[in-house]
Amino acid sequence: MPKAVWVGSLAFGLVTIPVRLYPATEPRDVRFHLMDAQGRRVHYRRFVGSEPPVRDAMPGDGLAEAGSPSSETSNQADEVEEEIAYEDLLRGAERDDGSVVLLAGDEIRSIQPERSRTIDIEDFVDLSDIDPVHFEKSYVVAPQHGAEKPYVLLLRAMERAGRAGIGRFVLRTKPHLVAIRPAGGTLALETLFFGDEVRDARRLAGDIEAVGVSEPELELAEKLIETLKTAWDPDGYSDTYREELLERIAQKEPAQIPEERAGTPPGSQVEALMDALKASVQDAKKRQTKRSARKRTA
């Protein structure tokens, strides 16, 4: 069971439903550690380089042009690295005029909104009116113990109405606009991009209104769409890159990690990882075989 990312209440009108919020998706990306050729972990550190100010050179002013060998040599010779503690870091924000202002962590935290305890549904809108470009991230809304009755009531009413509830809440420290909608027999919550965060697609596409298409061209395109029409089956599409990557990892010999760096008996974690990877590859192959069989019988 995944861990709830938020616990609170969902309110519409005078009805309050205690709920838990769970991520609706589980990324399966293969994650890597950065390591050197000897199998040792590579770590990052925070530092600044102290170097002389650089200004654009004007022809004939006696300064080396930016990027020239003489300027690069001078900068490298004068550069001094200074490691920075995390608590000393500041946040720099660039204004429209190019100037930069610095904000300390305390300044940012002083204006951050407090965590929400309740999601108040402000409006109900036609779900088809929400363009998918506004959807940011999906969550499952699950009722807390004892709240099943009002939860199902809201779910059934929204299914009949074909409406989505629009509300706001603060998750961790970030305010979100959200849509609550029926999805697969439960309630789902979609965080939404605010209106000014969505680009105007018409400006990016250019002047396409003046482009004409003939009726025969349109009919042929519609015929192609009809030929390729099928029911949506998310299991019919797999991440072939991830499957091939897992297979490659399963085929390779484990690296010899130095004992003093491993912190656990050599090979124990690697063997467990390899078993998991091999099982994942076999499972992926079985799913691929089943999908191919379904397509042949379709």
PDB file of N, CA, C and O in Angstrom, residues 6 10 17-22 119 139-143 151 179-181 186-190:
ATOM      1  N   TRP A   6      -1.284  13.105   1.519  1.00  0.00           N
ATOM      2  CA  TRP A   6      -2.074  14.151   2.182  1.00  0.00           C
ATOM      3  C   TRP A   6      -3.262  13.493   2.867  1.00  0.00           C
ATOM      4  O   TRP A   6      -3.884  12.573   2.321  1.00  0.00           O
ATOM      5  N   LEU A  10     -12.548  16.442   2.240  1.00  0.00           N
ATOM      6  CA  LEU A  10     -13.109  16.960   1.000  1.00  0.00           C
ATOM      7  C   LEU A  10     -14.495  17.486   1.326  1.00  0.00           C
ATOM      8  O   LEU A  10     -15.327  16.761   1.877  1.00  0.00           O
ATOM      9  N   ILE A  17     -16.056  15.107   3.925  1.00  0.00           N
ATOM     10  CA  ILE A  17     -15.666  13.709   3.786  1.00  0.00           C
ATOM     11  C   ILE A  17     -14.193  13.564   4.147  1.00  0.00           C
ATOM     12  O   ILE A  17     -13.321  14.076   3.426  1.00  0.00           O
ATOM     13  N   PRO A  18     -13.856  12.890   5.241  1.00  0.00           N
ATOM     14  CA  PRO A  18     -12.442  12.644   5.547  1.00  0.00           C
ATOM     15  C   PRO A  18     -11.830  11.717   4.489  1.00  0.00           C
ATOM     16  O   PRO A  18     -12.369  10.639   4.205  1.00  0.00           O
ATOM     17  N   VAL A  19     -10.724  12.141   3.893  1.00  0.00           N
ATOM     18  CA  VAL A  19     -10.127  11.375   2.796  1.00  0.00           C
ATOM     19  C   VAL A  19      -8.605  11.318   2.940  1.00  0.00           C
ATOM     20  O   VAL A  19      -8.004  12.057   3.720  1.00  0.00           O
ATOM     21  N   ARG A  20      -8.035  10.421   2.157  1.00  0.00           N
ATOM     22  CA  ARG A  20      -6.585  10.329   2.004  1.00  0.00           C
ATOM     23  C   ARG A  20      -6.260  10.455   0.526  1.00  0.00           C
ATOM     24  O   ARG A  20      -7.031  10.010  -0.337  1.00  0.00           O
ATOM     25  N   LEU A  21      -5.097  11.038   0.234  1.00  0.00           N
ATOM     26  CA  LEU A  21      -4.686  11.261  -1.142  1.00  0.00           C
ATOM     27  C   LEU A  21      -3.461  10.404  -1.441  1.00  0.00           C
ATOM     28  O   LEU A  21      -2.462  10.458  -0.717  1.00  0.00           O
ATOM     29  N   TYR A  22      -3.574   9.586  -2.496  1.00  0.00           N
ATOM     30  CA  TYR A  22      -2.476   8.713  -2.894  1.00  0.00           C
ATOM     31  C   TYR A  22      -2.059   9.022  -4.336  1.00  0.00           C
ATOM     32  O   TYR A  22      -2.913   9.355  -5.169  1.00  0.00           O
ATOM     33  N   ILE A 119     -10.136  20.412   1.333  1.00  0.00           N
ATOM     34  CA  ILE A 119     -10.297  20.826  -0.063  1.00  0.00           C
ATOM     35  C   ILE A 119     -11.756  21.222  -0.238  1.00  0.00           C
ATOM     36  O   ILE A 119     -12.654  20.368  -0.170  1.00  0.00           O
ATOM     37  N   TYR A 139      -4.020  11.919  -8.700  1.00  0.00           N
ATOM     38  CA  TYR A 139      -4.034  11.273  -7.389  1.00  0.00           C
ATOM     39  C   TYR A 139      -5.341  10.508  -7.222  1.00  0.00           C
ATOM     40  O   TYR A 139      -6.356  10.844  -7.840  1.00  0.00           O
ATOM     41  N   VAL A 140      -5.307   9.481  -6.380  1.00  0.00           N
ATOM     42  CA  VAL A 140      -6.512   8.750  -6.008  1.00  0.00           C
ATOM     43  C   VAL A 140      -7.015   9.318  -4.690  1.00  0.00           C
ATOM     44  O   VAL A 140      -6.250   9.463  -3.729  1.00  0.00           O
ATOM     45  N   VAL A 141      -8.307   9.655  -4.640  1.00  0.00           N
ATOM     46  CA  VAL A 141      -8.932  10.131  -3.411  1.00  0.00           C
ATOM     47  C   VAL A 141      -9.631   8.938  -2.764  1.00  0.00           C
ATOM     48  O   VAL A 141     -10.573   8.378  -3.341  1.00  0.00           O
ATOM     49  N   ALA A 142      -9.169   8.518  -1.599  1.00  0.00           N
ATOM     50  CA  ALA A 142      -9.739   7.363  -0.909  1.00  0.00           C
ATOM     51  C   ALA A 142     -10.385   7.811   0.393  1.00  0.00           C
ATOM     52  O   ALA A 142      -9.852   8.683   1.086  1.00  0.00           O
ATOM     53  N   PRO A 143     -11.530   7.220   0.751  1.00  0.00           N
ATOM     54  CA  PRO A 143     -12.198   7.626   2.002  1.00  0.00           C
ATOM     55  C   PRO A 143     -11.467   7.075   3.217  1.00  0.00           C
ATOM     56  O   PRO A 143     -10.919   5.973   3.187  1.00  0.00           O
ATOM     57  N   TYR A 151     -18.705   9.502   0.794  1.00  0.00           N
ATOM     58  CA  TYR A 151     -17.782   9.383  -0.347  1.00  0.00           C
ATOM     59  C   TYR A 151     -18.523   8.802  -1.551  1.00  0.00           C
ATOM     60  O   TYR A 151     -18.453   9.343  -2.664  1.00  0.00           O
ATOM     61  N   ALA A 179      -9.046  19.463  -9.809  1.00  0.00           N
ATOM     62  CA  ALA A 179     -10.322  18.959 -10.314  1.00  0.00           C
ATOM     63  C   ALA A 179     -10.570  17.595  -9.689  1.00  0.00           C
ATOM     64  O   ALA A 179      -9.712  16.710  -9.771  1.00  0.00           O
ATOM     65  N   ILE A 180     -11.711  17.430  -9.033  1.00  0.00           N
ATOM     66  CA  ILE A 180     -12.125  16.141  -8.485  1.00  0.00           C
ATOM     67  C   ILE A 180     -13.081  15.524  -9.492  1.00  0.00           C
ATOM     68  O   ILE A 180     -14.070  16.149  -9.888  1.00  0.00           O
ATOM     69  N   ARG A 181     -12.815  14.282  -9.898  1.00  0.00           N
ATOM     70  CA  ARG A 181     -13.640  13.665 -10.938  1.00  0.00           C
ATOM     71  C   ARG A 181     -13.821  12.176 -10.671  1.00  0.00           C
ATOM     72  O   ARG A 181     -12.965  11.544 -10.034  1.00  0.00           O
ATOM     73  N   THR A 186     -13.896   5.226  -8.553  1.00  0.00           N
ATOM     74  CA  THR A 186     -13.426   5.975  -7.385  1.00  0.00           C
ATOM     75  C   THR A 186     -13.386   7.452  -7.752  1.00  0.00           C
ATOM     76  O   THR A 186     -13.684   7.841  -8.883  1.00  0.00           O
ATOM     77  N   LEU A 187     -13.010   8.259  -6.786  1.00  0.00           N
ATOM     78  CA  LEU A 187     -12.776   9.673  -7.062  1.00  0.00           C
ATOM     79  C   LEU A 187     -11.292   9.894  -7.319  1.00  0.00           C
ATOM     80  O   LEU A 187     -10.437   9.341  -6.616  1.00  0.00           O
ATOM     81  N   ALA A 188     -10.999  10.679  -8.325  1.00  0.00           N
ATOM     82  CA  ALA A 188      -9.619  11.042  -8.638  1.00  0.00           C
ATOM     83  C   ALA A 188      -9.460  12.542  -8.470  1.00  0.00           C
ATOM     84  O   ALA A 188     -10.419  13.311  -8.627  1.00  0.00           O
ATOM     85  N   LEU A 189      -8.268  12.956  -8.131  1.00  0.00           N
ATOM     86  CA  LEU A 189      -7.939  14.383  -8.034  1.00  0.00           C
ATOM     87  C   LEU A 189      -6.841  14.689  -9.036  1.00  0.00           C
ATOM     88  O   LEU A 189      -5.817  13.996  -9.072  1.00  0.00           O
ATOM     89  N   GLU A 190      -7.074  15.685  -9.848  1.00  0.00           N
ATOM     90  CA  GLU A 190      -6.073  16.134 -10.812  1.00  0.00           C
ATOM     91  C   GLU A 190      -5.607  17.526 -10.416  1.00  0.00           C
ATOM     92  O   GLU A 190      -6.429  18.438 -10.297  1.00  0.00           O
TER      93      GLU A 190
END
